[in-house]
Amino acid sequence: MFAGLLSACSGNTENGASQNASGSEENQLTVVNGKIEPEVTFTLIRGTDAATSFKNGESIEDNVHIKWAKETLGVNIRTLWSAGQDSYDTKLKLMLSANEKMSDVVVVNSASTAKMLIESGKVMSIDESFEKYASDTWKTAMADAPDAWLPYRSEGKTYAFPILSKPDDSTPVLWIRKDWLDKLGLQAPKTLDELEQVVDAFTNDDPDGNGVKDTYGIDLAIKNGFASKPLEPIGNPSWFFGMFGTVAGQWNLEEDGTVAYGSIQPGTKEALLTLKEWKDKGYLAEDISLHDYAKVTENIVAGKVGIIAMPAWYLAYPGSMLLQNNPDADYEPYPIPSGPDGKAARQGTALTSGGIMLNKDISSESLQGFFHYMNYLYQGADSDNPLLFQGFQEGYDYAVIDGQIDPDQSKIPGGYVGTGKYTILSNTLPLIPSKYLELYSKIGTGSELNAQETAFMGTQGIDAKQPTTIMQGKALNVVNEQRDITKVNTFIGAATETMTTRQDFLDKMELETFSSIIYGKNSIDEFDAFVDKWKKSGGEQITQEVNDWYNSVK
């Protein structure tokens, strides 16, 4: 393995030197047992996730992962500064405007931030260096998600390494209380008509048996927009619009190859009319306009929701909280029903959660040190050693008992801390998307994983034998059964010129119009007036700009 890493991080010539990406001569690094000697340093700027936790007096700048990289790989990662995600972009803009020295490596959280850095002229195109230094495993992973590069392309060049999201990590399926279905003698719905029958029964026929009409047949997180921007992981409403042939609130690739905004399509009008009818029938909560993911979670935990759209990890959270209150509650994952014309669609998980950019003035040694570090992390996708990252995971992500990983968090001294957030990917350890889904599929069908597969899932902090993991695999198989209905937002570039001045107005108008229709304050005909005004108020120009962007990068 170390020989392979060394090969990927070298380009040896007879005199021990070669050319780096900028064309200048570079010195080849000496790697002994996987460790660069002498060690090399690259500097870093990064945002921090509010969910990141620490122990043992550590911080994002100095922690067990940073120490491991230095001691095991000979790579010293020195963070110049970090900031919370809500203030990171602002601080980065101030740094650029003041022409302060930039770090070797910059982690970006959005296409807009990436565009700003590209236009600054301070970052390098990474096409040549990726081809030269990236390991085969890293390249294989990226081949799984070719569109993930699109936000970081400009004039034929690529300027960032995408940080791949876990595939389908936010893609919803319908979780339905099977114990309620069984009690009421119902089957899981496959069509809109059948769905309405179930929702009616869950609302009116006392499925929890307490003699009080206090259950929601269905709950939707629509406080921040019926169009679900961004994708709501708990109570996602995209599938409801999908039954009428579109996904509202995002840009969808149409059959003719153009990109169109889902919220102005005829199917959205049909969906709004149906939601109004359901609201009138009492299927939706009277205060449904105030339901966001927090409120929906509260209702789930209280045992009041029969149908909810959520990702495959539902039983880990908030399903686990419900089961603490009611161990007999039985939520099962089911496919998205089809609408009146047999259509179905839903929002898909974004391909990337950010990107990694390189200073155009990065030294040859720092560049090679960066690739050595990244290649080793990706090695976890191919290793048969479940303890490959033991040096920074043990005592944080898991305990090792009798030489075996034990994920029981109660056995971890000082409690569980996820070290994936310490890596420069700021999220999790690298993965190969197709392999990730393949192994979860096996878990969901009850198949045994071999040693290498178990090791791969172990490096991701996943115990294949946990009941919640098995159910997640089952739910991901349900997602995969309807792979063709998943629609990822096609526009993943930086805000267009007209978006920067008109998007907030358009979003507000959309939310107010949709709400007024649902609550019966305006007739369904108001939708047509909204579409016309949307187009004239900048939407038509934005549509042209989105299509121009797509045609330039596709």
Coordinates of C-alpha atoms in Angstrom, one line a residue:
M1 CA 0.0 0.0 0.0
F2 CA 2.8 2.4 0.9
A3 CA 4.5 1.7 -2.3
G4 CA 1.4 2.5 -4.2
L5 CA 1.1 5.8 -2.3
L6 CA 4.7 6.7 -3.0
S7 CA 4.2 6.0 -6.7
A8 CA 1.1 8.2 -6.8
C9 CA 2.9 11.0 -5.1
S10 CA 6.0 10.9 -7.3
G11 CA 7.1 11.5 -10.8
N12 CA 10.7 10.5 -10.5
T13 CA 13.3 11.4 -13.2
E14 CA 16.8 10.1 -13.3
N15 CA 18.2 13.2 -11.5
G16 CA 15.6 13.0 -8.8
A17 CA 13.6 16.0 -9.9
S18 CA 10.6 16.6 -12.1
Q19 CA 8.3 19.5 -13.1
N20 CA 5.4 20.6 -11.0
A21 CA 2.0 21.8 -12.2
S22 CA 3.3 25.3 -12.8
G23 CA 6.2 24.1 -14.8
S24 CA 9.0 24.8 -12.3
E25 CA 11.4 22.2 -11.1
E26 CA 10.4 20.2 -8.1
N27 CA 12.2 18.1 -5.6
Q28 CA 11.0 14.6 -5.0
L29 CA 10.1 13.8 -1.4
T30 CA 11.6 10.9 0.5
V31 CA 8.9 8.6 1.9
V32 CA 9.9 5.9 4.4
N33 CA 7.3 3.4 5.7
G34 CA 4.6 5.9 4.5
K35 CA 6.1 8.9 6.3
I36 CA 7.7 11.8 4.5
E37 CA 11.2 12.6 5.8
P38 CA 11.8 15.3 6.6
E39 CA 8.2 16.3 7.2
V40 CA 6.6 18.9 5.0
T41 CA 4.0 21.5 6.0
F42 CA 1.0 22.9 4.2
T43 CA -1.1 25.8 5.7
L44 CA -4.8 25.7 5.8
I45 CA -7.9 28.0 6.0
R46 CA -11.2 26.3 6.8
G47 CA -14.7 26.7 8.0
T48 CA -15.9 24.8 11.1
D49 CA -19.1 22.9 11.6
A50 CA -21.2 23.8 14.6
A51 CA -21.7 20.1 15.2
T52 CA -17.9 19.5 15.6
S53 CA -17.0 18.5 19.2
F54 CA -13.8 18.1 21.0
K55 CA -12.3 16.5 24.2
N56 CA -8.9 16.3 25.9
G57 CA -8.4 20.0 25.5
E58 CA -8.2 19.8 21.7
S59 CA -9.3 22.2 19.0
I60 CA -9.8 22.3 15.2
E61 CA -6.2 23.6 14.9
D62 CA -4.6 21.0 17.3
N63 CA -6.2 17.6 17.7
V64 CA -5.6 13.9 17.5
H65 CA -6.0 13.8 13.7
I66 CA -3.5 16.7 13.1
K67 CA -1.0 14.9 15.4
W68 CA -1.6 11.6 13.6
A69 CA -1.0 13.2 10.1
K70 CA 2.3 14.6 11.4
E71 CA 3.5 11.4 13.2
T72 CA 2.3 8.9 10.7
L73 CA 2.5 10.7 7.3
G74 CA 5.1 13.3 8.0
V75 CA 2.6 16.0 7.0
N76 CA 2.2 19.0 9.2
I77 CA -1.2 20.7 8.7
R78 CA -1.0 24.2 10.1
T79 CA -4.3 26.0 10.3
L80 CA -3.8 29.8 9.8
W81 CA -7.4 30.5 10.9
S82 CA -10.8 29.0 10.9
A83 CA -14.3 30.4 11.3
G84 CA -17.9 29.2 11.7
Q85 CA -19.7 28.4 8.5
D86 CA -22.0 31.5 8.9
S87 CA -19.0 33.9 9.1
Y88 CA -16.4 32.0 7.1
D89 CA -17.2 33.5 3.7
T90 CA -17.3 37.0 5.1
K91 CA -13.9 36.6 6.7
L92 CA -12.4 35.1 3.5
K93 CA -13.7 38.1 1.5
L94 CA -12.1 40.5 3.9
M95 CA -8.9 38.6 3.7
L96 CA -8.9 38.9 -0.1
S97 CA -9.9 42.6 -0.2
A98 CA -7.0 43.3 2.2
N99 CA -4.7 41.3 -0.1
E100 CA -3.5 39.3 2.9
K101 CA -1.3 36.2 2.4
M102 CA -3.5 33.2 1.6
S103 CA -2.9 29.7 2.9
D104 CA -1.6 26.8 0.7
V105 CA -5.0 25.0 1.0
V106 CA -8.4 26.6 1.2
V107 CA -11.6 24.7 2.0
V108 CA -14.7 26.3 0.4
N109 CA -18.3 25.7 1.3
S110 CA -20.1 27.0 -1.7
A111 CA -19.8 27.7 -5.4
S112 CA -20.0 31.4 -4.8
T113 CA -17.0 31.3 -2.5
A114 CA -15.1 29.2 -5.1
K115 CA -16.0 31.7 -7.9
M116 CA -14.7 34.5 -5.8
L117 CA -11.4 32.8 -5.3
I118 CA -11.1 31.8 -9.0
E119 CA -11.7 35.4 -10.0
S120 CA -9.1 36.6 -7.5
G121 CA -6.4 34.8 -9.5
K122 CA -4.9 33.4 -6.3
V123 CA -5.8 29.7 -6.8
M124 CA -4.3 27.2 -9.3
S125 CA -6.1 25.0 -11.8
I126 CA -5.8 21.5 -10.4
D127 CA -6.4 19.3 -13.6
E128 CA -2.7 18.5 -14.1
S129 CA -1.8 17.9 -10.5
F130 CA -4.8 15.7 -9.9
E131 CA -3.9 13.6 -12.9
K132 CA -0.2 13.4 -11.8
Y133 CA -0.4 12.9 -8.1
A134 CA -3.9 11.5 -7.2
S135 CA -4.1 7.8 -6.3
D136 CA -6.1 5.4 -8.4
T137 CA -8.6 5.1 -5.5
W138 CA -9.2 8.8 -5.4
K139 CA -9.7 8.9 -9.1
T140 CA -12.1 6.0 -9.0
A141 CA -14.1 7.8 -6.3
M142 CA -14.3 11.0 -8.4
A143 CA -15.3 9.0 -11.5
D144 CA -18.5 8.0 -9.6
A145 CA -19.6 11.6 -9.5
P146 CA -18.4 13.4 -12.6
D147 CA -20.8 16.3 -12.2
A148 CA -19.3 17.1 -8.8
W149 CA -16.6 19.1 -10.6
L150 CA -19.0 21.5 -12.3
P151 CA -19.2 24.2 -9.6
Y152 CA -15.4 24.6 -9.8
R153 CA -14.9 24.9 -13.5
S154 CA -14.1 28.1 -15.4
E155 CA -13.0 28.6 -19.0
G156 CA -12.2 24.9 -19.5
K157 CA -10.2 24.5 -16.3
T158 CA -11.0 23.0 -12.8
Y159 CA -10.0 24.9 -9.7
A160 CA -11.1 22.7 -6.7
F161 CA -11.3 19.1 -5.6
P162 CA -14.9 18.3 -4.7
I163 CA -15.7 17.0 -1.3
L164 CA -18.1 14.2 -2.1
S165 CA -21.3 13.9 -0.1
K166 CA -22.5 10.5 1.1
P167 CA -24.7 9.3 -1.7
D168 CA -28.4 9.6 -1.0
D169 CA -27.7 10.9 2.4
S170 CA -30.6 13.4 2.2
T171 CA -32.7 11.7 -0.5
P172 CA -36.2 11.0 1.0
V173 CA -38.3 7.9 1.1
L174 CA -41.7 7.6 2.8
W175 CA -41.4 6.3 6.4
I176 CA -44.9 5.0 7.4
R177 CA -46.1 3.7 10.7
K178 CA -46.6 0.0 9.8
D179 CA -48.2 -0.7 13.2
W180 CA -50.9 1.9 12.3
L181 CA -51.4 0.3 8.9
D182 CA -51.8 -3.1 10.4
K183 CA -54.2 -1.8 13.1
L184 CA -56.4 -0.2 10.5
G185 CA -56.2 -3.0 8.0
L186 CA -54.4 -0.9 5.4
Q187 CA -51.7 -1.5 2.8
A188 CA -48.8 0.9 2.1
P189 CA -49.9 3.3 -0.7
K190 CA -48.6 3.1 -4.2
T191 CA -50.7 5.8 -5.8
L192 CA -52.0 9.3 -4.8
D193 CA -55.5 7.9 -4.3
E194 CA -54.3 5.2 -2.0
L195 CA -52.1 7.7 -0.2
E196 CA -55.1 9.9 0.5
Q197 CA -57.0 6.9 1.9
V198 CA -54.2 6.2 4.3
V199 CA -53.7 9.8 5.3
D200 CA -57.5 10.1 5.9
A201 CA -57.4 7.0 8.2
F202 CA -54.3 8.1 10.0
T203 CA -56.0 11.5 10.7
N204 CA -59.5 10.4 11.6
D205 CA -59.5 6.8 12.7
D206 CA -57.5 7.1 16.0
P207 CA -54.5 5.0 14.9
D208 CA -52.8 5.4 18.2
G209 CA -55.8 4.2 20.1
N210 CA -56.0 7.0 22.7
G211 CA -59.5 8.0 21.9
V212 CA -58.4 11.5 20.9
K213 CA -58.2 13.0 17.4
D214 CA -54.6 14.2 17.8
T215 CA -52.6 12.5 15.0
Y216 CA -51.3 13.8 11.8
G217 CA -51.8 11.6 8.8
I218 CA -48.8 13.3 7.2
D219 CA -46.4 16.1 8.2
L220 CA -44.4 18.4 5.9
A221 CA -41.6 20.9 6.7
I222 CA -42.7 23.9 4.7
K223 CA -42.0 26.9 7.0
N224 CA -39.0 27.8 5.0
G225 CA -40.7 27.3 1.7
F226 CA -43.0 24.8 0.0
A227 CA -40.3 24.5 -2.5
S228 CA -37.9 23.2 0.1
K229 CA -34.8 25.4 -0.3
P230 CA -32.4 24.0 0.8
L231 CA -33.5 20.4 1.0
E232 CA -35.2 19.7 4.3
P233 CA -33.9 16.4 5.7
I234 CA -36.9 15.9 8.0
G235 CA -40.3 16.3 6.5
N236 CA -39.0 17.0 3.0
P237 CA -42.0 18.0 0.7
S238 CA -40.3 17.6 -2.7
W239 CA -41.9 14.2 -3.3
F240 CA -45.4 15.7 -3.0
F241 CA -44.7 18.0 -6.0
G242 CA -42.9 15.1 -7.7
M243 CA -46.2 13.2 -7.9
F244 CA -47.3 15.9 -10.3
G245 CA -44.2 15.7 -12.4
T246 CA -41.8 18.3 -11.1
V247 CA -39.5 19.2 -8.1
A248 CA -40.3 22.7 -6.9
G249 CA -37.6 25.0 -5.7
Q250 CA -34.8 23.7 -7.8
W251 CA -33.5 23.7 -11.3
N252 CA -34.4 20.5 -13.2
L253 CA -32.9 19.1 -16.4
E254 CA -35.8 18.7 -18.8
E255 CA -36.2 16.1 -21.6
D256 CA -35.2 18.6 -24.2
G257 CA -31.9 19.3 -22.5
T258 CA -32.8 22.7 -21.1
V259 CA -32.8 23.6 -17.4
A260 CA -36.1 24.8 -16.0
Y261 CA -37.2 26.1 -12.6
G262 CA -39.6 23.6 -10.9
S263 CA -41.7 26.1 -9.0
I264 CA -43.3 27.6 -12.2
Q265 CA -44.2 24.3 -13.9
P266 CA -47.8 23.2 -14.4
G267 CA -47.3 20.3 -12.0
T268 CA -46.6 22.7 -9.1
K269 CA -50.0 24.2 -9.6
E270 CA -51.7 20.8 -9.4
A271 CA -49.7 20.0 -6.3
L272 CA -50.7 23.2 -4.6
L273 CA -54.4 22.6 -5.4
T274 CA -54.1 19.1 -3.8
L275 CA -52.4 20.5 -0.7
K276 CA -55.2 23.1 -0.4
E277 CA -57.8 20.3 -0.6
W278 CA -55.9 18.3 2.0
K279 CA -55.7 21.3 4.3
D280 CA -59.5 21.9 3.9
K281 CA -60.1 18.2 4.8
G282 CA -58.0 18.5 8.0
Y283 CA -55.2 16.2 6.8
L284 CA -52.6 18.9 7.4
A285 CA -52.1 20.7 10.7
E286 CA -53.8 24.0 11.1
D287 CA -50.4 25.6 11.8
I288 CA -48.7 23.7 8.9
S289 CA -47.1 26.9 7.7
L290 CA -45.0 27.0 10.9
H291 CA -43.7 23.5 10.6
D292 CA -40.0 23.3 10.0
Y293 CA -37.8 20.3 10.6
A294 CA -37.6 21.0 14.3
K295 CA -41.4 21.1 14.6
V296 CA -41.8 18.0 12.5
T297 CA -39.2 16.2 14.7
E298 CA -41.2 17.2 17.8
N299 CA -44.4 15.7 16.3
I300 CA -42.6 12.5 15.4
V301 CA -41.1 12.0 18.8
A302 CA -44.5 12.7 20.3
G303 CA -45.9 9.8 18.3
K304 CA -48.3 11.9 16.3
V305 CA -47.1 11.4 12.7
G306 CA -48.1 8.5 10.5
I307 CA -46.2 9.4 7.3
I308 CA -43.0 11.3 7.0
A309 CA -40.5 11.8 4.1
M310 CA -37.0 11.4 5.4
P311 CA -33.6 10.0 4.4
A312 CA -32.5 6.5 5.1
W313 CA -31.0 7.4 8.4
Y314 CA -34.4 8.1 10.0
L315 CA -34.3 5.5 12.7
A316 CA -31.0 6.8 14.0
Y317 CA -32.6 10.3 14.4
P318 CA -35.2 11.2 15.3
G319 CA -36.7 7.7 15.1
S320 CA -34.6 6.5 18.0
M321 CA -36.1 9.2 20.2
L322 CA -39.6 8.0 19.3
L323 CA -38.7 4.5 20.2
Q324 CA -37.5 5.5 23.6
N325 CA -41.0 6.9 24.3
N326 CA -42.8 4.1 22.4
P327 CA -40.8 0.9 21.8
D328 CA -43.7 -0.6 19.8
A329 CA -43.8 2.1 17.2
D330 CA -42.9 0.5 13.9
Y331 CA -41.8 2.9 11.1
E332 CA -40.9 1.1 7.8
P333 CA -39.5 2.7 4.5
Y334 CA -41.6 2.6 1.4
P335 CA -41.3 3.9 -2.2
I336 CA -42.7 7.3 -3.3
P337 CA -46.3 6.9 -4.6
S338 CA -47.1 7.9 -8.2
G339 CA -49.4 10.8 -9.1
P340 CA -52.5 11.0 -11.3
D341 CA -50.4 10.5 -14.5
G342 CA -48.2 7.8 -13.0
K343 CA -45.4 10.3 -12.3
A344 CA -43.1 10.5 -9.3
A345 CA -40.0 12.6 -8.5
R346 CA -38.1 13.8 -5.4
Q347 CA -35.1 15.9 -4.6
G348 CA -31.7 14.1 -4.6
T349 CA -28.7 14.7 -2.4
A350 CA -26.2 17.3 -3.5
L351 CA -23.1 15.6 -5.0
T352 CA -20.7 17.8 -3.1
S353 CA -20.6 19.5 0.3
G354 CA -17.7 21.8 -0.7
G355 CA -14.3 21.8 -2.3
I356 CA -10.6 22.1 -1.7
M357 CA -8.6 24.8 -3.6
L358 CA -4.9 25.3 -3.8
N359 CA -2.9 28.5 -3.7
K360 CA -1.2 29.1 -7.1
D361 CA 2.0 29.8 -5.2
I362 CA 2.0 26.6 -3.2
S363 CA 5.5 25.1 -3.0
S364 CA 6.3 21.8 -4.7
E365 CA 6.9 20.1 -1.3
S366 CA 3.6 21.4 0.2
L367 CA 1.7 20.3 -2.9
Q368 CA 3.2 16.8 -2.7
G369 CA 2.5 16.7 1.0
F370 CA -1.1 17.6 0.4
F371 CA -1.6 14.7 -2.1
H372 CA 0.2 12.3 0.2
Y373 CA -2.2 13.1 2.9
M374 CA -5.3 12.9 0.7
N375 CA -4.2 9.7 -1.0
Y376 CA -3.7 8.0 2.4
L377 CA -7.2 9.0 3.5
Y378 CA -8.7 7.5 0.3
Q379 CA -6.8 4.4 1.0
G380 CA -9.4 3.6 3.6
A381 CA -11.7 2.8 0.7
D382 CA -9.5 -0.1 -0.4
S383 CA -7.8 -1.4 2.7
D384 CA -8.7 -4.6 4.4
N385 CA -7.5 -3.2 7.7
P386 CA -10.4 -1.9 9.8
L387 CA -7.8 -0.2 12.1
L388 CA -6.1 1.7 9.3
F389 CA -7.0 5.0 11.0
Q390 CA -6.8 3.6 14.6
G391 CA -4.2 6.3 15.3
F392 CA -6.8 9.0 15.4
Q393 CA -10.1 7.1 15.7
E394 CA -9.6 4.9 18.7
G395 CA -11.0 6.5 21.9
Y396 CA -12.9 9.0 19.8
D397 CA -15.0 7.1 17.2
Y398 CA -14.8 3.8 18.8
A399 CA -13.1 1.7 21.5
V400 CA -10.9 -1.3 20.7
I401 CA -11.6 -4.3 22.9
D402 CA -9.7 -7.5 22.5
G403 CA -8.3 -6.3 19.2
Q404 CA -11.8 -5.6 17.7
I405 CA -13.6 -2.4 17.1
D406 CA -16.5 -1.9 19.5
P407 CA -18.7 1.1 18.4
D408 CA -20.7 1.1 21.6
Q409 CA -20.3 4.7 22.6
S410 CA -20.7 4.0 26.3
K411 CA -17.4 2.1 26.2
I412 CA -15.4 5.0 24.7
P413 CA -13.4 6.8 27.4
G414 CA -14.7 10.3 27.7
G415 CA -17.5 9.7 25.2
Y416 CA -17.9 9.6 21.4
V417 CA -16.3 12.3 19.2
G418 CA -16.5 12.1 15.4
T419 CA -13.0 12.6 14.1
G420 CA -14.2 12.8 10.5
K421 CA -14.8 16.5 11.1
Y422 CA -11.1 17.0 12.0
T423 CA -10.0 16.0 8.5
I424 CA -9.6 18.8 5.9
L425 CA -12.8 17.5 4.3
S426 CA -14.6 18.9 7.3
N427 CA -17.2 16.3 7.0
T428 CA -16.2 12.6 7.0
L429 CA -13.6 10.3 5.6
P430 CA -13.4 9.9 1.9
L431 CA -15.5 7.3 0.2
I432 CA -16.2 5.7 -3.1
P433 CA -20.0 6.4 -3.6
S434 CA -20.8 3.3 -5.6
K435 CA -19.1 1.1 -3.2
Y436 CA -20.8 2.8 -0.2
L437 CA -24.2 2.1 -1.7
E438 CA -23.3 -1.4 -2.8
L439 CA -22.3 -2.4 0.7
Y440 CA -25.3 -0.7 2.3
S441 CA -27.4 -2.7 -0.1
K442 CA -25.9 -5.9 1.1
I443 CA -26.4 -4.9 4.7
G444 CA -30.1 -4.1 3.9
T445 CA -30.7 -7.6 2.4
G446 CA -29.0 -9.3 5.3
S447 CA -25.9 -10.4 3.4
E448 CA -22.6 -10.8 5.2
L449 CA -19.8 -8.4 4.4
N450 CA -16.3 -9.8 3.8
A451 CA -13.2 -8.6 5.7
Q452 CA -12.4 -5.8 3.2
E453 CA -16.0 -4.6 3.1
T454 CA -16.2 -4.6 6.8
A455 CA -13.0 -2.6 7.0
F456 CA -14.3 0.0 4.6
M457 CA -17.5 0.5 6.5
G458 CA -15.5 0.6 9.7
T459 CA -13.3 3.5 8.5
Q460 CA -16.6 5.3 7.9
G461 CA -17.6 4.7 11.5
I462 CA -20.4 2.3 10.4
D463 CA -21.1 -1.0 12.3
A464 CA -22.8 -3.3 9.8
K465 CA -24.5 -5.3 12.5
Q466 CA -26.3 -2.5 14.3
P467 CA -30.1 -2.6 13.8
T468 CA -30.2 1.0 12.7
T469 CA -27.5 0.3 10.1
I470 CA -29.5 -2.6 8.8
M471 CA -32.6 -0.5 8.5
Q472 CA -30.7 2.2 6.8
G473 CA -29.5 -0.3 4.2
K474 CA -33.1 -1.4 3.7
A475 CA -34.2 2.2 3.2
L476 CA -31.3 2.9 0.7
N477 CA -32.5 -0.2 -1.3
V478 CA -35.9 1.5 -1.4
V479 CA -34.3 4.6 -2.7
N480 CA -32.4 2.6 -5.3
E481 CA -35.6 0.9 -6.5
Q482 CA -36.7 4.4 -7.7
R483 CA -33.3 5.7 -8.9
D484 CA -34.9 7.2 -12.0
I485 CA -37.2 9.5 -10.0
T486 CA -34.4 11.2 -8.0
K487 CA -33.6 14.7 -9.3
V488 CA -30.5 16.5 -8.1
N489 CA -30.5 20.3 -8.5
T490 CA -28.9 20.8 -12.0
F491 CA -27.8 24.4 -11.2
I492 CA -24.9 24.0 -8.8
G493 CA -22.8 27.0 -9.9
A494 CA -22.4 30.4 -8.2
A495 CA -25.3 32.8 -8.1
T496 CA -25.8 34.4 -11.5
E497 CA -25.7 38.2 -12.0
T498 CA -29.5 38.6 -11.9
M499 CA -29.8 36.2 -8.9
T500 CA -27.7 38.5 -6.8
T501 CA -30.2 41.3 -7.1
R502 CA -33.6 39.5 -7.7
Q503 CA -33.5 36.1 -6.0
D504 CA -34.5 37.2 -2.5
F505 CA -37.5 39.0 -4.0
L506 CA -38.5 36.0 -6.1
D507 CA -38.2 33.6 -3.2
K508 CA -40.4 35.8 -1.0
M509 CA -43.0 36.2 -3.7
E510 CA -43.0 32.4 -4.2
L511 CA -43.4 31.6 -0.5
E512 CA -46.2 34.1 0.0
T513 CA -48.1 33.0 -3.1
F514 CA -47.9 29.3 -2.3
S515 CA -49.0 29.9 1.3
S516 CA -51.9 32.1 0.2
I517 CA -53.2 29.3 -2.1
I518 CA -52.8 26.5 0.6
Y519 CA -54.7 28.6 3.2
G520 CA -57.4 29.6 0.7
K521 CA -56.6 33.3 0.9
N522 CA -56.2 33.3 -2.9
S523 CA -57.6 31.0 -5.6
I524 CA -55.5 28.6 -7.5
D525 CA -55.6 31.0 -10.4
E526 CA -53.2 33.2 -8.4
F527 CA -50.5 30.7 -9.5
D528 CA -50.7 31.8 -13.1
A529 CA -50.3 35.4 -12.1
F530 CA -47.3 34.4 -9.9
V531 CA -45.6 32.7 -12.9
D532 CA -46.1 35.7 -15.1
K533 CA -44.7 38.1 -12.5
W534 CA -41.8 35.7 -11.7
K535 CA -40.7 35.8 -15.3
K536 CA -41.0 39.5 -15.7
S537 CA -39.3 40.2 -12.3
G538 CA -36.0 38.6 -13.3
G539 CA -36.9 34.9 -13.5
E540 CA -36.8 34.8 -17.3
Q541 CA -33.3 36.4 -17.3
I542 CA -32.1 34.0 -14.5
T543 CA -33.4 31.1 -16.6
Q544 CA -31.3 32.2 -19.5
E545 CA -28.2 32.7 -17.2
V546 CA -28.7 29.2 -15.7
N547 CA -28.8 27.6 -19.1
D548 CA -25.8 29.6 -20.3
W549 CA -23.9 28.3 -17.2
Y550 CA -25.0 24.7 -17.8
N551 CA -24.0 24.8 -21.4
S552 CA -20.6 26.2 -20.5
V553 CA -19.7 23.4 -18.0
K554 CA -21.6 20.3 -19.0

